[in-house]
């Protein structure tokens, strides 16, 4: 995962015979697809479990606006349309940074919309007993 920015995952699952169609298509489009403006980085992950093989393409962007421009481009839409035609399942997820909320009545994980600097006065620290 990334510490800042956003990550866009495209997860692809293949059925019987789908993988060959993907293999003949992907090398011809990967460079154009993954070097579009606004992409900060690109990674691919391969997973195999009892349900079969999955590929996960992870594109990272500086901002959600950068991601939105990317997914609206015809280059991306055409690649996604083709993936959907050669794969059994295609899922997308947009990940944004989260923060852990300490205390309060709200959710434990909240959107990370900024940072807060806190200074701790050494005189406010409670003594910690050994073994705790």
XYZ file of N, CA and C in Angstrom:
396
model
N 0.844 -1.182 0.000
C 0.000 0.000 0.000
C 0.887 1.242 0.000
N 0.301 2.365 -0.212
C 1.061 3.611 -0.285
C 0.774 4.479 0.930
N 1.723 5.309 1.294
C 1.561 6.170 2.458
C 0.762 7.424 2.135
N 0.808 7.867 0.903
C 0.040 9.040 0.503
C -0.434 8.830 -0.925
N -1.282 9.696 -1.401
C -1.834 9.510 -2.736
C -2.935 8.466 -2.720
N -3.223 7.903 -3.879
C -4.268 6.884 -3.983
C -3.751 5.711 -4.813
N -4.306 4.544 -4.547
C -3.970 3.342 -5.304
C -5.241 2.819 -5.960
N -5.145 2.491 -7.216
C -6.259 1.968 -8.002
C -5.895 0.547 -8.411
N -6.681 -0.415 -7.936
C -6.414 -1.820 -8.226
C -7.400 -2.344 -9.251
N -6.877 -3.062 -10.218
C -7.688 -3.783 -11.192
C -7.347 -5.255 -10.990
N -8.311 -6.028 -10.479
C -8.095 -7.444 -10.209
C -8.794 -8.263 -11.284
N -8.053 -9.199 -11.868
C -8.548 -9.986 -12.995
C -8.479 -11.464 -12.631
N -9.599 -12.169 -12.827
C -9.643 -13.619 -12.632
C -9.944 -14.263 -13.974
N -9.234 -15.350 -14.256
C -9.374 -16.021 -15.543
C -10.119 -17.331 -15.402
N -10.938 -17.629 -16.405
C -11.577 -18.928 -16.510
C -10.748 -19.812 -17.423
N -11.250 -21.001 -17.688
C -10.557 -21.926 -18.588
C -10.398 -21.296 -19.969
N -9.182 -21.260 -20.465
C -8.920 -20.749 -21.801
C -8.787 -19.241 -21.905
N -9.188 -18.511 -20.858
C -9.104 -17.048 -20.908
C -7.665 -16.549 -20.915
N -6.803 -17.242 -20.215
C -5.434 -16.758 -20.021
C -4.689 -16.617 -21.354
N -4.906 -17.546 -22.285
C -4.216 -17.474 -23.581
C -4.580 -16.200 -24.339
N -5.840 -15.832 -24.316
C -6.276 -14.604 -25.000
C -5.646 -13.377 -24.348
N -5.561 -13.386 -23.029
C -4.929 -12.286 -22.307
C -3.446 -12.191 -22.676
N -2.746 -13.334 -22.670
C -1.303 -13.365 -22.944
C -0.967 -12.838 -24.339
N -1.828 -13.077 -25.306
C -1.534 -12.588 -26.655
C -1.821 -11.091 -26.798
N -2.648 -10.531 -25.918
C -3.031 -9.123 -25.999
C -2.166 -8.218 -25.117
N -1.910 -8.620 -23.890
C -1.314 -7.740 -22.884
C 0.053 -7.167 -23.259
N 1.003 -7.958 -23.762
C 2.317 -7.375 -24.087
C 2.243 -6.230 -25.103
N 1.212 -6.220 -25.911
C 1.077 -5.174 -26.930
C 0.535 -3.857 -26.383
N -0.053 -3.871 -25.195
C -0.680 -2.651 -24.671
C -0.108 -2.177 -23.343
N 0.689 -3.008 -22.683
C 1.104 -2.685 -21.318
C 1.867 -1.364 -21.228
N 2.786 -1.096 -22.130
C 3.559 0.150 -22.032
C 2.691 1.381 -22.227
N 1.842 1.359 -23.215
C 0.966 2.507 -23.448
C 0.012 2.722 -22.275
N -0.521 1.643 -21.736
C -1.502 1.731 -20.648
C -0.872 2.238 -19.359
N 0.325 1.768 -19.047
C 0.931 2.071 -17.748
C 1.808 3.315 -17.746
N 1.951 3.974 -18.877
C 2.753 5.206 -18.920
C 1.899 6.421 -19.253
N 0.619 6.325 -18.989
C -0.277 7.461 -19.204
C 0.087 8.592 -18.234
N -0.196 9.836 -18.622
C 0.052 10.955 -17.711
C -0.681 10.742 -16.383
N -0.135 11.256 -15.340
C -0.700 11.240 -13.988
C -0.398 9.965 -13.208
N 0.049 8.880 -13.849
C 0.380 7.665 -13.100
C 1.708 7.884 -12.391
N 1.706 7.661 -11.082
C 2.945 7.787 -10.316
C 3.751 6.492 -10.382
N 3.067 5.347 -10.251
C 3.760 4.060 -10.350
C 2.770 2.986 -10.779
N 3.326 1.851 -11.190
C 2.516 0.706 -11.602
C 3.207 -0.557 -11.112
N 2.426 -1.461 -10.543
C 2.922 -2.771 -10.117
C 1.909 -3.823 -10.535
N 2.385 -5.038 -10.662
C 1.476 -6.150 -10.920
C 1.775 -7.237 -9.892
N 0.710 -7.852 -9.379
C 0.828 -8.949 -8.422
C 0.104 -10.155 -9.000
N 0.636 -11.328 -8.722
C 0.019 -12.573 -9.171
C -0.331 -13.380 -7.937
N -1.548 -13.884 -7.881
C -1.979 -14.706 -6.763
C -2.642 -15.976 -7.257
N -2.387 -17.062 -6.550
C -3.009 -18.339 -6.873
C -3.570 -18.909 -5.585
N -4.834 -19.318 -5.628
C -5.440 -19.984 -4.488
C -6.363 -21.082 -5.003
N -7.203 -21.612 -4.136
C -8.088 -22.715 -4.520
C -9.036 -22.330 -5.651
N -9.331 -21.052 -5.779
C -10.244 -20.592 -6.829
C -9.552 -20.368 -8.170
N -8.237 -20.445 -8.209
C -7.518 -20.234 -9.459
C -6.525 -19.096 -9.370
N -6.171 -18.577 -10.520
C -5.161 -17.528 -10.611
C -5.808 -16.157 -10.759
N -5.189 -15.168 -10.118
C -5.617 -13.774 -10.229
C -4.414 -12.914 -10.546
N -4.666 -11.853 -11.279
C -3.663 -10.811 -11.476
C -4.226 -9.533 -10.893
N -3.371 -8.774 -10.252
C -3.789 -7.485 -9.700
C -2.836 -6.424 -10.221
N -3.393 -5.482 -10.968
C -2.634 -4.344 -11.467
C -2.869 -3.192 -10.496
N -1.791 -2.586 -10.005
C -1.916 -1.488 -9.043
C -1.280 -0.236 -9.642
N -2.127 0.741 -9.912
C -1.699 2.044 -10.410
C -1.745 3.004 -9.225
N -0.723 3.829 -9.031
C -0.782 4.822 -7.962
C -0.764 6.224 -8.567
N -1.441 7.121 -7.859
C -1.620 8.500 -8.315
C -1.393 9.446 -7.147
N -0.993 10.653 -7.469
C -0.789 11.687 -6.453
C -2.112 12.077 -5.792
N -3.163 12.238 -6.593
C -4.452 12.709 -6.082
C -5.598 11.927 -6.724
N -6.781 12.052 -6.136
C -7.970 11.445 -6.736
C -8.302 12.091 -8.077
N -8.003 13.368 -8.231
C -8.224 14.030 -9.523
C -7.360 13.395 -10.617
N -6.102 13.058 -10.276
C -5.227 12.382 -11.239
C -5.816 11.036 -11.634
N -6.302 10.284 -10.646
C -6.934 8.985 -10.913
C -8.161 9.155 -11.811
N -8.981 10.153 -11.499
C -10.201 10.364 -12.275
C -9.882 10.684 -13.740
N -8.872 11.501 -13.969
C -8.472 11.790 -15.354
C -8.028 10.511 -16.062
N -7.281 9.675 -15.361
C -6.789 8.422 -15.938
C -7.939 7.500 -16.342
N -8.894 7.279 -15.447
C -9.968 6.323 -15.757
C -10.926 6.857 -16.812
N -10.925 8.160 -17.042
C -11.799 8.722 -18.070
C -11.156 8.735 -19.458
N -9.862 8.498 -19.536
C -9.179 8.486 -20.835
C -9.599 7.265 -21.650
N -9.675 7.450 -22.951
C -10.075 6.341 -23.829
C -9.071 5.192 -23.755
N -7.791 5.483 -23.556
C -6.787 4.413 -23.467
C -7.128 3.449 -22.335
N -7.518 3.980 -21.189
C -7.872 3.111 -20.064
C -9.202 2.406 -20.322
N -10.190 3.124 -20.773
C -11.508 2.508 -21.009
C -11.408 1.370 -22.019
N -10.625 1.553 -23.081
C -10.457 0.495 -24.088
C -9.784 -0.733 -23.491
N -8.769 -0.533 -22.647
C -8.084 -1.674 -22.002
C -9.033 -2.408 -21.064
N -9.831 -1.654 -20.320
C -10.779 -2.288 -19.400
C -11.845 -3.065 -20.168
N -12.349 -2.509 -21.254
C -13.339 -3.220 -22.076
C -12.759 -4.535 -22.589
N -11.512 -4.492 -23.036
C -10.895 -5.714 -23.547
C -10.670 -6.723 -22.420
N -10.196 -6.254 -21.267
C -10.021 -7.166 -20.131
C -11.328 -7.870 -19.795
N -12.417 -7.118 -19.777
C -13.715 -7.711 -19.462
C -14.136 -8.734 -20.507
N -13.639 -8.604 -21.735
C -14.003 -9.565 -22.781
C -13.163 -10.839 -22.719
N -11.980 -10.797 -22.095
C -11.120 -11.985 -22.053
C -11.021 -12.616 -20.672
N -11.585 -11.999 -19.654
C -11.473 -12.525 -18.292
C -12.836 -12.956 -17.773
N -12.790 -13.839 -16.800
C -14.026 -14.274 -16.158
C -14.580 -13.170 -15.264
N -13.684 -12.508 -14.524
C -14.084 -11.442 -13.602
C -13.051 -10.324 -13.630
N -13.522 -9.081 -13.624
C -12.654 -7.909 -13.486
C -13.273 -7.029 -12.405
N -12.486 -6.740 -11.361
C -12.953 -5.872 -10.277
C -11.989 -4.705 -10.123
N -12.521 -3.553 -9.756
C -11.675 -2.386 -9.505
C -11.939 -1.865 -8.099
N -10.877 -1.349 -7.481
C -10.975 -0.763 -6.147
C -10.079 0.464 -6.103
N -10.589 1.546 -5.548
C -9.780 2.740 -5.313
C -9.477 2.805 -3.822
N -8.206 2.821 -3.481
C -7.765 2.888 -2.089
C -7.236 4.289 -1.805
N -7.717 4.876 -0.727
C -7.200 6.161 -0.274
C -6.640 5.971 1.127
N -5.687 6.792 1.541
C -5.105 6.620 2.869
C -6.155 6.761 3.969
N -5.971 5.991 5.008
C -6.838 6.066 6.173
C -6.009 6.385 7.403
N -6.700 6.701 8.469
C -6.038 6.998 9.736
C -6.788 6.285 10.851
N -6.076 5.933 11.888
C -6.689 5.286 13.042
C -7.162 6.373 13.990
N -8.452 6.328 14.336
C -9.016 7.302 15.263
C -8.867 6.751 16.679
N -8.127 7.452 17.499
C -7.922 7.021 18.879
C -8.952 7.686 19.770
N -9.826 6.884 20.334
C -10.864 7.422 21.201
C -12.038 7.926 20.403
N -12.983 8.492 21.113
C -14.162 9.028 20.445
C -15.187 7.952 20.166
N -16.332 8.389 19.688
C -17.436 7.473 19.449
C -17.563 7.071 17.985
N -16.719 7.590 17.124
C -16.829 7.319 15.691
C -16.143 6.024 15.292
N -15.973 5.835 13.993
C -15.325 4.620 13.496
C -13.839 4.577 13.861
N -13.281 3.374 13.891
C -11.874 3.192 14.247
C -10.938 3.638 13.129
N -11.376 3.498 11.881
C -10.570 3.914 10.735
C -11.330 5.011 9.999
N -10.663 6.125 9.786
C -11.296 7.278 9.141
C -10.442 7.724 7.960
N -11.008 8.489 7.031
C -10.188 9.015 5.934
C -9.071 9.893 6.476
N -7.897 9.762 5.909
C -6.762 10.596 6.311
C -6.788 11.846 5.453
N -7.371 12.897 5.980
C -7.523 14.126 5.209
C -6.450 15.147 5.530
N -5.596 14.835 6.442
C -4.533 15.753 6.818
C -3.806 15.197 8.022
N -2.866 15.944 8.529
C -2.132 15.496 9.699
C -2.236 16.544 10.782
N -2.110 16.097 11.993
C -2.129 16.988 13.144
C -0.842 16.785 13.911
N -0.170 17.871 14.208
C 1.046 17.770 15.000
C 0.689 17.935 16.465
N 1.229 17.054 17.284
C 0.977 17.097 18.715
C 2.310 17.115 19.431
N 2.425 17.980 20.419
C 3.626 18.031 21.232
C 3.274 17.518 22.614
N 4.096 16.619 23.119
C 3.863 16.074 24.455
C 4.859 16.714 25.400
N 4.327 17.301 26.460
C 5.165 17.891 27.493
C 5.719 16.743 28.339
N 7.046 16.636 28.473
C 7.625 15.532 29.251
C 7.088 15.457 30.675
N 6.665 16.557 31.242
C 6.135 16.527 32.608
C 4.758 15.867 32.659
N 4.081 15.737 31.512
C 2.768 15.093 31.472
C 2.856 13.575 31.379
N 4.028 13.045 31.157
C 4.168 11.601 30.979
C 4.046 10.886 32.317
N 3.243 9.852 32.308
C 3.097 9.041 33.518
C 4.277 8.077 33.598
N 4.648 7.727 34.797
C 5.706 6.750 34.978
C 5.209 5.397 34.497
N 6.045 4.694 33.776
C 5.702 3.361 33.289
C 6.472 2.356 34.112
N 5.716 1.411 34.675
C 6.363 0.395 35.495
C 6.947 -0.688 34.603
N 8.077 -1.273 35.020
C 8.666 -2.363 34.235
C 7.663 -3.506 34.076
N 7.704 -4.142 32.917
C 6.844 -5.296 32.672
C 5.513 -4.945 32.046
N 5.225 -3.669 31.869
C 3.958 -3.295 31.241
C 4.107 -3.157 29.771
